[in-house]
Structures are given as structure tokens and as C-alpha cells.
PDB file of C-alpha atoms in Angstrom:
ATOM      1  CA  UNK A   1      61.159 -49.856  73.259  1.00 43.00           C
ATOM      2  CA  UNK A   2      57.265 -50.578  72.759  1.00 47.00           C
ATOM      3  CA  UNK A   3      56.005 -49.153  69.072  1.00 49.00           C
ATOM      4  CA  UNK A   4      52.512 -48.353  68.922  1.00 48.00           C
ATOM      5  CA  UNK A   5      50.849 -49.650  65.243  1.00 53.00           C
ATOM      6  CA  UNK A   6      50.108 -46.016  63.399  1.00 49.00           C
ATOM      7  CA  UNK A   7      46.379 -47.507  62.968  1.00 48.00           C
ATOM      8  CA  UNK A   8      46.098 -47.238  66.839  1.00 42.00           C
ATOM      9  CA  UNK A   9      47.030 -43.749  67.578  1.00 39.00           C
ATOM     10  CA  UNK A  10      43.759 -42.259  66.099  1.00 53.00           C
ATOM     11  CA  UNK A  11      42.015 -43.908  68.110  1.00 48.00           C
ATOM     12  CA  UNK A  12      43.655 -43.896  71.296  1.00 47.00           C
ATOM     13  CA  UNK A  13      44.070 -39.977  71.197  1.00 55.00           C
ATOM     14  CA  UNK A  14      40.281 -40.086  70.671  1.00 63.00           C
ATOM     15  CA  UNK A  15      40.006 -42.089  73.630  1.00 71.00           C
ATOM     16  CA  UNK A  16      42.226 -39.896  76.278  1.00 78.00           C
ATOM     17  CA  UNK A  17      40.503 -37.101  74.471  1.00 79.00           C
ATOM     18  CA  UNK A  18      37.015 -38.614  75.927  1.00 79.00           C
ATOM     19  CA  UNK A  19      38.558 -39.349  79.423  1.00 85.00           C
ATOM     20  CA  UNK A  20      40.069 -35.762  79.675  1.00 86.00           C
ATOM     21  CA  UNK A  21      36.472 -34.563  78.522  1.00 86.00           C
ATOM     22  CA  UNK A  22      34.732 -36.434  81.406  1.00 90.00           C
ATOM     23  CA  UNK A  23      37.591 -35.752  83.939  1.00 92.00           C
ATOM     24  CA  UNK A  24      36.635 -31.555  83.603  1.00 91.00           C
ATOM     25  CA  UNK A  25      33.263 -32.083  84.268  1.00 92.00           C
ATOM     26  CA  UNK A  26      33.315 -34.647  86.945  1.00 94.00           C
ATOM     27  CA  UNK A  27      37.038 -32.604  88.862  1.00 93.00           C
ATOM     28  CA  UNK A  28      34.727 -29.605  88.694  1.00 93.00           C
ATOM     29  CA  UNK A  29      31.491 -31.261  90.308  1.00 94.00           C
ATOM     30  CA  UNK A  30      33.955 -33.254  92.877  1.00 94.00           C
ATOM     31  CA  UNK A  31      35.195 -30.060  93.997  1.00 93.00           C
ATOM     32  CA  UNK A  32      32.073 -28.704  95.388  1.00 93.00           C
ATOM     33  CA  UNK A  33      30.330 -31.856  96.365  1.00 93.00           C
ATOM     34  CA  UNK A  34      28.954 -32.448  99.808  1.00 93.00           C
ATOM     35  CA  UNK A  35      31.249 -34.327 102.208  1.00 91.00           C
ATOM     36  CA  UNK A  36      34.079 -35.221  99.198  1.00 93.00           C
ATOM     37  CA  UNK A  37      34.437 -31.170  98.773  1.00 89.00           C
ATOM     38  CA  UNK A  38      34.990 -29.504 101.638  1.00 89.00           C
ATOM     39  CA  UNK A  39      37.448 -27.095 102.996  1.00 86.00           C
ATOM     40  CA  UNK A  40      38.873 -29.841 105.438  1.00 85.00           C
ATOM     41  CA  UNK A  41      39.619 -32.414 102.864  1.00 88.00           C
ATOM     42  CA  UNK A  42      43.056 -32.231 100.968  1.00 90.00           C
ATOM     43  CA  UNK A  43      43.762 -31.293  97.375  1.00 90.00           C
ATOM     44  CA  UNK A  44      45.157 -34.605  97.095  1.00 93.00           C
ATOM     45  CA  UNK A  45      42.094 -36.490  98.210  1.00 93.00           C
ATOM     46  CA  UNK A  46      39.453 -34.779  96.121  1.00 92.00           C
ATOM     47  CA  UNK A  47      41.901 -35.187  92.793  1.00 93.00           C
ATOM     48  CA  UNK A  48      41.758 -38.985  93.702  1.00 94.00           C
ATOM     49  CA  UNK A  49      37.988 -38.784  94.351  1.00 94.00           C
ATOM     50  CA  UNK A  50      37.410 -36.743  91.015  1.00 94.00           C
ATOM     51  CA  UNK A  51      39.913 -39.516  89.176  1.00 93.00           C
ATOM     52  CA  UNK A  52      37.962 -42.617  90.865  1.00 94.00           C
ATOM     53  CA  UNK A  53      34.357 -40.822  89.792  1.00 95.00           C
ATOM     54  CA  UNK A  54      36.063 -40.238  86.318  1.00 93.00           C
ATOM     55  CA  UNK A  55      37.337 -43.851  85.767  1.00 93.00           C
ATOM     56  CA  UNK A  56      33.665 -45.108  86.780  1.00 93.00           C
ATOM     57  CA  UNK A  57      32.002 -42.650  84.649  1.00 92.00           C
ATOM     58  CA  UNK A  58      34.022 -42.877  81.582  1.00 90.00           C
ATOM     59  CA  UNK A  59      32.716 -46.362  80.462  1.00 89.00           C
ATOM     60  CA  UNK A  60      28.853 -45.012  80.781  1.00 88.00           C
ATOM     61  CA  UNK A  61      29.188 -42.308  78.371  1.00 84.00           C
ATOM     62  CA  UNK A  62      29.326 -42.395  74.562  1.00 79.00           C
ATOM     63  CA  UNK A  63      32.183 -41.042  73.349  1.00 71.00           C
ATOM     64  CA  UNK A  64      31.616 -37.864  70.899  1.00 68.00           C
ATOM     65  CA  UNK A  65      33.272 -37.392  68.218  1.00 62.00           C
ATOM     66  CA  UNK A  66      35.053 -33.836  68.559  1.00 58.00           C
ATOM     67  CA  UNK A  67      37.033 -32.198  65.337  1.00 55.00           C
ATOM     68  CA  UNK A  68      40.753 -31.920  66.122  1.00 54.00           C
ATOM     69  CA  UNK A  69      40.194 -27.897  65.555  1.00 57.00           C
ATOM     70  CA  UNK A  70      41.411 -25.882  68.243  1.00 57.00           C
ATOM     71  CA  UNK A  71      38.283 -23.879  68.728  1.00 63.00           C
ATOM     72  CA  UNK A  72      36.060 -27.012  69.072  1.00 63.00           C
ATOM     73  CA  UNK A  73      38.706 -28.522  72.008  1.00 68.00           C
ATOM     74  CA  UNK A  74      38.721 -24.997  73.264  1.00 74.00           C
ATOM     75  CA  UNK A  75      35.012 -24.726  73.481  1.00 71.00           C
ATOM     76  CA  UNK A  76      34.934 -28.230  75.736  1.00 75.00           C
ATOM     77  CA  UNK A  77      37.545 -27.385  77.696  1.00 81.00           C
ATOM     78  CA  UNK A  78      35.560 -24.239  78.834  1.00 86.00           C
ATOM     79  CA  UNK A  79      32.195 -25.727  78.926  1.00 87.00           C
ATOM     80  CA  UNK A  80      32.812 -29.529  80.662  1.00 89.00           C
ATOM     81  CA  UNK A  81      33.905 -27.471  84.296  1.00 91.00           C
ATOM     82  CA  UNK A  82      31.022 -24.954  83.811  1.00 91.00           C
ATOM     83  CA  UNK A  83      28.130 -27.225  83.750  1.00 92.00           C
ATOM     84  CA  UNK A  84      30.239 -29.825  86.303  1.00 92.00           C
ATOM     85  CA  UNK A  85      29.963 -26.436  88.438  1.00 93.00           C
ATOM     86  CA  UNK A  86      26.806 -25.438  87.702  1.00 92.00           C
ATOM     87  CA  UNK A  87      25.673 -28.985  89.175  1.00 93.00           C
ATOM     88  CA  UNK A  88      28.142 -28.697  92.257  1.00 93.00           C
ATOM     89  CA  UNK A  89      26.901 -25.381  92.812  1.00 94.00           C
ATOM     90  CA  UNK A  90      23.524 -26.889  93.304  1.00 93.00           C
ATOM     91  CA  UNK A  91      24.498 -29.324  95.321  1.00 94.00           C
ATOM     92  CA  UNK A  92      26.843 -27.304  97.583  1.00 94.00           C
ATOM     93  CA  UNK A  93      23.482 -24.983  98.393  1.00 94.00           C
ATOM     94  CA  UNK A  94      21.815 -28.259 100.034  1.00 95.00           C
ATOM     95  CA  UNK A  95      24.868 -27.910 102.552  1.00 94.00           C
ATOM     96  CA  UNK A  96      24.493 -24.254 102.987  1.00 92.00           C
ATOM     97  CA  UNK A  97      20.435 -24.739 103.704  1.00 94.00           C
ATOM     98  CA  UNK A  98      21.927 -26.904 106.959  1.00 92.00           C
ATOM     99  CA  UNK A  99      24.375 -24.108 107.859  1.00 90.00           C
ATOM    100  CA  UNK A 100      21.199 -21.541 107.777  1.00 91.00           C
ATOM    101  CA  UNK A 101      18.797 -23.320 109.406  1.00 92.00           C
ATOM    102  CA  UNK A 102      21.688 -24.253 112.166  1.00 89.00           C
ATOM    103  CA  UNK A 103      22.325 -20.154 112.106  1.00 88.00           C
ATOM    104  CA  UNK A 104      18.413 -19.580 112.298  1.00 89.00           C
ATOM    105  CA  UNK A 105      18.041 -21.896 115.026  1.00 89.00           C
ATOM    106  CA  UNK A 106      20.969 -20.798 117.495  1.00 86.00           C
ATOM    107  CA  UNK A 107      19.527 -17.301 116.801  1.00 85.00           C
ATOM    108  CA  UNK A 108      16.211 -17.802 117.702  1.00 84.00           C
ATOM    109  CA  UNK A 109      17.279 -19.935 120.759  1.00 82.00           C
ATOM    110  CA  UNK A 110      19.950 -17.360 122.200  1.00 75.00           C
ATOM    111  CA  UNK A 111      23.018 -20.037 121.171  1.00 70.00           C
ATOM    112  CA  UNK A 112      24.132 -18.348 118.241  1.00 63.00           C
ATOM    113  CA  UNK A 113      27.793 -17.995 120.008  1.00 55.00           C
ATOM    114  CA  UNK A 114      28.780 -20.885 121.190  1.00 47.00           C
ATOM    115  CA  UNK A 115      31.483 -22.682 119.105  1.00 47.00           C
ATOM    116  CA  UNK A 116      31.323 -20.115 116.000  1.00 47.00           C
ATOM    117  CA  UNK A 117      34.594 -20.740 114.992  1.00 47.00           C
ATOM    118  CA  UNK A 118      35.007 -24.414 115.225  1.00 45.00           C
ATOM    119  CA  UNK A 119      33.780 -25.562 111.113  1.00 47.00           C
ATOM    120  CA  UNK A 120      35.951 -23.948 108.510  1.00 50.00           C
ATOM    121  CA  UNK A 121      33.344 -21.857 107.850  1.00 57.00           C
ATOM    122  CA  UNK A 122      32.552 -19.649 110.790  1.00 65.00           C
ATOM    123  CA  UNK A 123      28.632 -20.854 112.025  1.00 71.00           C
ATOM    124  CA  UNK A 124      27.218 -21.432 115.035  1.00 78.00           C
ATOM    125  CA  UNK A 125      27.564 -24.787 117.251  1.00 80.00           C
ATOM    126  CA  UNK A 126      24.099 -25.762 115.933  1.00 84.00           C
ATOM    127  CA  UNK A 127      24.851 -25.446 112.061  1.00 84.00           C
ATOM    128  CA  UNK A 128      28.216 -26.929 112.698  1.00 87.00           C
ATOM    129  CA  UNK A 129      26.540 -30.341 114.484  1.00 89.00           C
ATOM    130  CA  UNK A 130      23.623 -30.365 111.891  1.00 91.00           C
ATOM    131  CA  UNK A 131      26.005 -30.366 108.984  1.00 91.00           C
ATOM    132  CA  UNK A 132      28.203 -32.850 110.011  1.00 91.00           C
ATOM    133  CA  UNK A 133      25.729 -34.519 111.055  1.00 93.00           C
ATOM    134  CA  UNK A 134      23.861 -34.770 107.644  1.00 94.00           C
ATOM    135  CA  UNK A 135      27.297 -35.162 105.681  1.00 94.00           C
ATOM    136  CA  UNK A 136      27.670 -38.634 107.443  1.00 94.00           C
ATOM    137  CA  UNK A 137      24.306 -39.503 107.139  1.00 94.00           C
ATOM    138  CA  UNK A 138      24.780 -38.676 103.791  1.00 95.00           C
ATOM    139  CA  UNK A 139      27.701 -40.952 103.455  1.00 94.00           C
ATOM    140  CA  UNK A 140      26.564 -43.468 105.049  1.00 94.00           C
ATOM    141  CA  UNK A 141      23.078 -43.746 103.123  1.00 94.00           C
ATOM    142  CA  UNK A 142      25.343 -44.203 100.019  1.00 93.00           C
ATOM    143  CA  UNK A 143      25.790 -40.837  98.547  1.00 94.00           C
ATOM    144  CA  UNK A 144      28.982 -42.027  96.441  1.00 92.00           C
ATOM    145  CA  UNK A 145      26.694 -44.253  94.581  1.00 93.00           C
ATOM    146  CA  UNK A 146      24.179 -41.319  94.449  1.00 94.00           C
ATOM    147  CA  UNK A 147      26.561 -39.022  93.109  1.00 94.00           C
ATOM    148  CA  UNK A 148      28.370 -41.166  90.315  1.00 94.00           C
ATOM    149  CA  UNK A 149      24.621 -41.909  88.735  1.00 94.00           C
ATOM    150  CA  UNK A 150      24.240 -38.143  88.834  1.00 95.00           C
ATOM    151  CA  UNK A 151      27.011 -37.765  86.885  1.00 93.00           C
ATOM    152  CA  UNK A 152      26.304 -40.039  84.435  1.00 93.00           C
ATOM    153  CA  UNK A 153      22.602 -38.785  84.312  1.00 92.00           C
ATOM    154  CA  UNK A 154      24.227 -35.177  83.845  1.00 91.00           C
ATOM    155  CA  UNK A 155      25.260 -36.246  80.604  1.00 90.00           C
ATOM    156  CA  UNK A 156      21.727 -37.169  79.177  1.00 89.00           C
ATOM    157  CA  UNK A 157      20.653 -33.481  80.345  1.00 88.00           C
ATOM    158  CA  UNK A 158      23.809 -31.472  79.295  1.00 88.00           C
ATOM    159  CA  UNK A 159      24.957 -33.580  76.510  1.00 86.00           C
ATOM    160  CA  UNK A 160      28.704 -33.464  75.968  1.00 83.00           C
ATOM    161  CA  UNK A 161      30.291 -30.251  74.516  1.00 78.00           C
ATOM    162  CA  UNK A 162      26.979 -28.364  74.605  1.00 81.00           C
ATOM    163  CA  UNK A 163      26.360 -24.986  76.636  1.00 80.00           C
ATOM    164  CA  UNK A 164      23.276 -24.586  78.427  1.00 81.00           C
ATOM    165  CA  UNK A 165      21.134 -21.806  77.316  1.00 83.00           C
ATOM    166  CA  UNK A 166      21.968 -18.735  79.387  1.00 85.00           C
ATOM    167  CA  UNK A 167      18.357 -17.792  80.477  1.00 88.00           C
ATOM    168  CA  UNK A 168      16.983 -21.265  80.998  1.00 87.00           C
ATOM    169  CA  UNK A 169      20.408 -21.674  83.602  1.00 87.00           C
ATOM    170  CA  UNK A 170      20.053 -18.477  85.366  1.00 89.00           C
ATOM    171  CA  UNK A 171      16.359 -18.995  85.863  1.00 91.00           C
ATOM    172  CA  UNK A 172      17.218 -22.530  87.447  1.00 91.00           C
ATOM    173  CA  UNK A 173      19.679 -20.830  89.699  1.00 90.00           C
ATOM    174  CA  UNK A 174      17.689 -18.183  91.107  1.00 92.00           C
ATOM    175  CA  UNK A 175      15.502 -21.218  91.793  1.00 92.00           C
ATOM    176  CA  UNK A 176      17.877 -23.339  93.682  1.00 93.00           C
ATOM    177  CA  UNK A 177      18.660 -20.492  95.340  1.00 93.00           C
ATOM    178  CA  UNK A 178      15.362 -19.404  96.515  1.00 93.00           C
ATOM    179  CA  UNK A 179      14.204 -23.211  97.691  1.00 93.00           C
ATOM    180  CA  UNK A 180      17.396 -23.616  99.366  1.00 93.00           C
ATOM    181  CA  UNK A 181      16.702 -20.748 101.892  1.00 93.00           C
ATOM    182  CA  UNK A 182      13.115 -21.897 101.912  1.00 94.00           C
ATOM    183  CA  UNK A 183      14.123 -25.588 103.084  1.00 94.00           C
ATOM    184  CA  UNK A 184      16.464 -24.037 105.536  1.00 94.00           C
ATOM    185  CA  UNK A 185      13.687 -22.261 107.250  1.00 94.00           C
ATOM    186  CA  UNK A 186      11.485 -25.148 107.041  1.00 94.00           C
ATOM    187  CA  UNK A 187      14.299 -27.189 108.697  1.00 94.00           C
ATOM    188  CA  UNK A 188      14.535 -24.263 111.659  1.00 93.00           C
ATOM    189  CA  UNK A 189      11.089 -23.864 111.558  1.00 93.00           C
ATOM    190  CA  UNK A 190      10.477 -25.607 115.647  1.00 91.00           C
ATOM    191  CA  UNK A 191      12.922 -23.131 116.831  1.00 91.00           C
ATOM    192  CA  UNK A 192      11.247 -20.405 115.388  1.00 91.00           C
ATOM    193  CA  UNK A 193       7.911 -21.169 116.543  1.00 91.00           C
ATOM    194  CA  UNK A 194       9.787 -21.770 120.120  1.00 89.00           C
ATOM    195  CA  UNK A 195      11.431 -18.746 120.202  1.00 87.00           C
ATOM    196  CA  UNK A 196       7.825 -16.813 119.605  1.00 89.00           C
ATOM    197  CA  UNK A 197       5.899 -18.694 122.083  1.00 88.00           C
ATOM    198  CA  UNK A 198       8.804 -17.876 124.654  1.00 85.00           C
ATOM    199  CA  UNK A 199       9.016 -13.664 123.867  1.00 82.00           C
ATOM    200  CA  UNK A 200       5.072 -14.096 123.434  1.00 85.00           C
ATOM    201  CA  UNK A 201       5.028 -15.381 127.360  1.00 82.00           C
ATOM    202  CA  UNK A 202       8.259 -13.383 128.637  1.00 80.00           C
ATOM    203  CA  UNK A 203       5.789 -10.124 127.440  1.00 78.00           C
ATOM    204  CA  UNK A 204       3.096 -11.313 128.996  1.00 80.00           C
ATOM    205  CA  UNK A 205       5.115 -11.830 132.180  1.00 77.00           C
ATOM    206  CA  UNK A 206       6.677  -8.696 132.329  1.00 74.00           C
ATOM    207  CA  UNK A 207       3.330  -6.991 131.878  1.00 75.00           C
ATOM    208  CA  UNK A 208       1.702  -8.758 134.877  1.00 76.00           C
ATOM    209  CA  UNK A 209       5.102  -8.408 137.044  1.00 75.00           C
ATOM    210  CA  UNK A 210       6.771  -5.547 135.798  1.00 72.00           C
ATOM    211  CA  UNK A 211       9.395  -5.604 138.626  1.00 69.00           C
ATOM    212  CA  UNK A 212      10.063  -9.654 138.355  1.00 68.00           C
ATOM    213  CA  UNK A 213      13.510  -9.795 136.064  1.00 71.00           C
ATOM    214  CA  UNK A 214      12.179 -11.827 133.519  1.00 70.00           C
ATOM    215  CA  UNK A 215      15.268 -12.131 131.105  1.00 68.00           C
ATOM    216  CA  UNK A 216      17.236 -13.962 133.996  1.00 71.00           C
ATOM    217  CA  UNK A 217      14.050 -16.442 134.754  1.00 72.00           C
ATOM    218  CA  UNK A 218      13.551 -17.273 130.766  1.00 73.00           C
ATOM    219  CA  UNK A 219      17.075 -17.493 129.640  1.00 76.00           C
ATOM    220  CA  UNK A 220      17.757 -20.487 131.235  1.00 78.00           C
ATOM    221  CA  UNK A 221      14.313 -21.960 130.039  1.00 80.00           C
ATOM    222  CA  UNK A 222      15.092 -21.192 125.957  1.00 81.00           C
ATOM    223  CA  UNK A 223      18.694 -22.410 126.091  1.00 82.00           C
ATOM    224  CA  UNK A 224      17.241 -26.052 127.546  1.00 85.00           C
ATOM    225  CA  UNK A 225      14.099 -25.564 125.279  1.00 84.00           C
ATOM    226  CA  UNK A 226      16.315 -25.195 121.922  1.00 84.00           C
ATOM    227  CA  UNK A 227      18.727 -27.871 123.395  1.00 86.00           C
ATOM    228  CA  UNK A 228      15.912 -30.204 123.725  1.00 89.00           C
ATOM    229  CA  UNK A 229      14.362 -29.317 119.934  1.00 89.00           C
ATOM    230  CA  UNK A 230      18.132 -29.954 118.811  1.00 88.00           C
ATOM    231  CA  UNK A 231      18.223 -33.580 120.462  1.00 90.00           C
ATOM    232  CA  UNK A 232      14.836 -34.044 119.633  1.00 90.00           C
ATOM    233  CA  UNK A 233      14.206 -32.732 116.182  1.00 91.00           C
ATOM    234  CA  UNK A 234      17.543 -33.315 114.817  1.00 92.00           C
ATOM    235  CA  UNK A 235      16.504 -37.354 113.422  1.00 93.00           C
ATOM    236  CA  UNK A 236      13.415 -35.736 111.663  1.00 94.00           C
ATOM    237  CA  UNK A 237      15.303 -32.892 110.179  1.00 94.00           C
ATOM    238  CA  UNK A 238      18.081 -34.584 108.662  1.00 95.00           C
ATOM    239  CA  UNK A 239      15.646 -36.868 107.683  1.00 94.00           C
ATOM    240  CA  UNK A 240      13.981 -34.661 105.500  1.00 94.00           C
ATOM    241  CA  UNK A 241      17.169 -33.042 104.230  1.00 95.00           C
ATOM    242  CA  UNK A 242      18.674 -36.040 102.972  1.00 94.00           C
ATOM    243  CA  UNK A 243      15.223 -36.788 101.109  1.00 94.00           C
ATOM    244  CA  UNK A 244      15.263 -33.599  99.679  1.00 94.00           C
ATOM    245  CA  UNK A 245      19.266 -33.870  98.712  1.00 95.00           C
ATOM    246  CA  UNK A 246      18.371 -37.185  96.739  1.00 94.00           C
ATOM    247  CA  UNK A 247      15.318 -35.984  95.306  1.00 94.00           C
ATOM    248  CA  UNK A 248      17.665 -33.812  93.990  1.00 94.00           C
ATOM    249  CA  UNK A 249      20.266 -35.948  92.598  1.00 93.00           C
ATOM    250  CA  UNK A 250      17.644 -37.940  90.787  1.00 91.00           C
ATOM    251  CA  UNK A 251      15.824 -35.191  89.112  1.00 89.00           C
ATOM    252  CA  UNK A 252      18.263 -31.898  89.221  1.00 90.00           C
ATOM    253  CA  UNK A 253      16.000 -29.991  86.660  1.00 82.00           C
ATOM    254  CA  UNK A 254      12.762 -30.532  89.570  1.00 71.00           C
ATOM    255  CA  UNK A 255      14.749 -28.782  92.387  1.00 46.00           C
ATOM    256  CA  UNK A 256      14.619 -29.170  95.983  1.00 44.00           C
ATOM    257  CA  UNK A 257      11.594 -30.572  97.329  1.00 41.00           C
TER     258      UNK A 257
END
């Protein structure tokens, strides 16, 4: 039987203590993050994810010295997942500005049905491609690399055991909120401006040839038109998603961009 010196145990239960610490905050971020998070990946996988991240992360961060009080542990336990939310939360909205600007664009191009049930989360075929789409470009452009020196960075902006102010985080939210929807129209914004040049010239049509059928004639032509924007566009928009999604991960305070 191995005996551990009695010198040692201090300071090994202050070092699982630190690695517990790090593994709430970085199990809660894991669990929302884009492409390691979602719906279709096991339980299993994301707790090894969240335990890699952890075992990286760990050696970065100072460990702080915590009084053996139950209140103080308490107060960390309840604190570490809500700020490692907090941050997946904001990252989770840079997937959900895809998903809307996919929903804005099949609506405004008359493609809103095809393939809504095919993601996990019900969306139309064009949200569904554009998010995958930008998850592996994500991937592939290193966001695992991205996302451990986020964590690490999170740590220098919500030091260890300490809650965010309540105003200063809500006020940040609303933000991230409100840019998100902005950069998902800004992403849709070609098949917007499609859509109203097409019901601008389908009036016009109808008005000079009121007895020419002009919904069979045009649907055809919007359907190739917002097929075409989607084949076209679709390396410029993920191209400023992905910008804006590591804009974010290197300044989360500045918001999306």
C-alpha cells in the first residue's frame, strides 16, 4: 500500500482543488461551444473535450489560494460555470447569427421549406448548409487553439472566484445579443436586396400585364437567383463570420465586429 508523506496532502488537495476550479469553468464553456457543443455530439465526447481543454488550461493559471470554509468553496462552485456560461453563451450566439441569416435568406428567396428538419435544430436548408459550413471552417482554421487561449485569457478578465458585476454583465449581453442579429442580417443582406429588386419588378410587371401570371414566370427566376447568391456569396460570408467569431475570441469585452 502507497503512504502519502502528511506534508504532501496540503498541498495536493490544494492542487485538485485548482483543477476542479478550472474544470467548472472550462465543462461549462465546452458545453456551449461552437462545433465541440452541439446537440449531435455525445455527452461522452464533450466531457473528454472539456477534460483535454482543462488539462491544457490548468498549467496557465495561477492557482488561488481559497479558505477551506464551506461558503468560500460554495461560492466557486457557483460562480466558475456561470461566467464559463456567460462566455459560451456568447459564443453560441455567433452560431445562431448563421442560423438567422440562413432563415432570412431562404425567406426572402421563397426556400424557407426545403430540408427544415434535417439540423437538430429545425432551420431551413440554407441555415443548415451555412452553419455547417462555418463550423468546419471554423475547425479547420484552428478554432481549438482559438478557444483554449480564450480560456486562459478568460481568467485575466474574470479572475478566479470573482462574480461579475450584475449590471456591467447584463449590459454586455443585451449587446451580444443585439450585434448578433445585426451580423446575421448583414450576412443575409444580398438576399434581401434580391428579394426587393425581384417583388419591385414582379409589381411592375403585373401593372403593365395585368393578365400575364407573373408568380409562375418569377418563381422559377428567385429560387435560381437565391441559389446562385448561396453558391456565390457563401466564401465571402463565412469569411466574414469567422473574422468576426475570432475577433471575438480575442477581445470578448469588444463584441462582434
Amino acid at each position: 500500500m502507497i503512504s502519502i508523506p502528511t506534508e504532501l496532502l496540503p498541498y495536493l488537495g490544494h492542487n485538485l482543488w485548482h483543477l476542479f476550479a478550472v474544470f467548472l469553468r472550462v465543462s461549462a464553456l465546452v458545453s456551449l461551444l461552437p462545433a465541440f457543443g452541439e446537440r449531435s455530439i455525445p455527452t461522452r465526447v464533450k466531457l473528454a473535450v472539456a477534460i483535454a481543454f482543462t488539462l491544457i488550461v490548468v498549467p496557465a493559471i495561477p492557482a488561488v489560494e481559497v479558505s477551506p470554509g464551506l461558503p468560500n468553496m460554495a461560492g466557486s462552485i457557483c460562480i466558475e460555470p456561470l461566467i464559463g456560461l456567460t462566455l459560451g453563451i456568447g459564443l453560441r450566439l455567433f452560431v445562431l447569427a448563421l442560423q438567422t441569416a440562413g432563415s432570412i435568406a431562404a425567406q426572402a428567396t421563397s426556400l424557407s421549406q426545403i430540408l427544415g428538419g434535417a439540423a437538430a435544430e429545425p432551420v431551413p436548408a440554407m441555415g443548415y448548409l451555412l452553419t455547417l459550413a462555418g463550423l468546419a471552417l471554423a475547425v479547420l482554421l484552428g478554432l481549438h487553439i482559438r478557444a483554449a487561449q480564450f480560456m486562459i485569457h478568460s481568467y485575466t478578465l474574470f479572475p478566479m472566484g470573482t462574480l461579475p458585476a450584475a449590471p456591467d454583465l447584463s449590459q454586455w449581453g443585451v449587446n451580444q445579443v443585439a450585434r448578433s442579429f445585426g451580423l446575421a442580417f448583414a450576412l443575409a443582406m444580398p438576399f434581401v436586396i434580391a428579394s426587393l429588386i425581384y417583388n419591385l419588378a414582379l409589381g411592375v410587371i403585373n401593372r403593365a400585364m395585368p393578365q400575364l401570371m407573373v408568380a409562375f414566370v418569377g418563381a422559377p427566376a428567385i429560387t435560381f437567383a437565391g441559389l446562385f447568391l448561396l453558391f456565390a456569396g457563401t466564401p465571402l460570408i463565412l469569411s466574414t463570420w469567422s473574422d468576426a467569431l475570432f475577433t471575438f475570441l480575442q477581445n470578448p469585452l469588444g463584441g462582434l465586429r
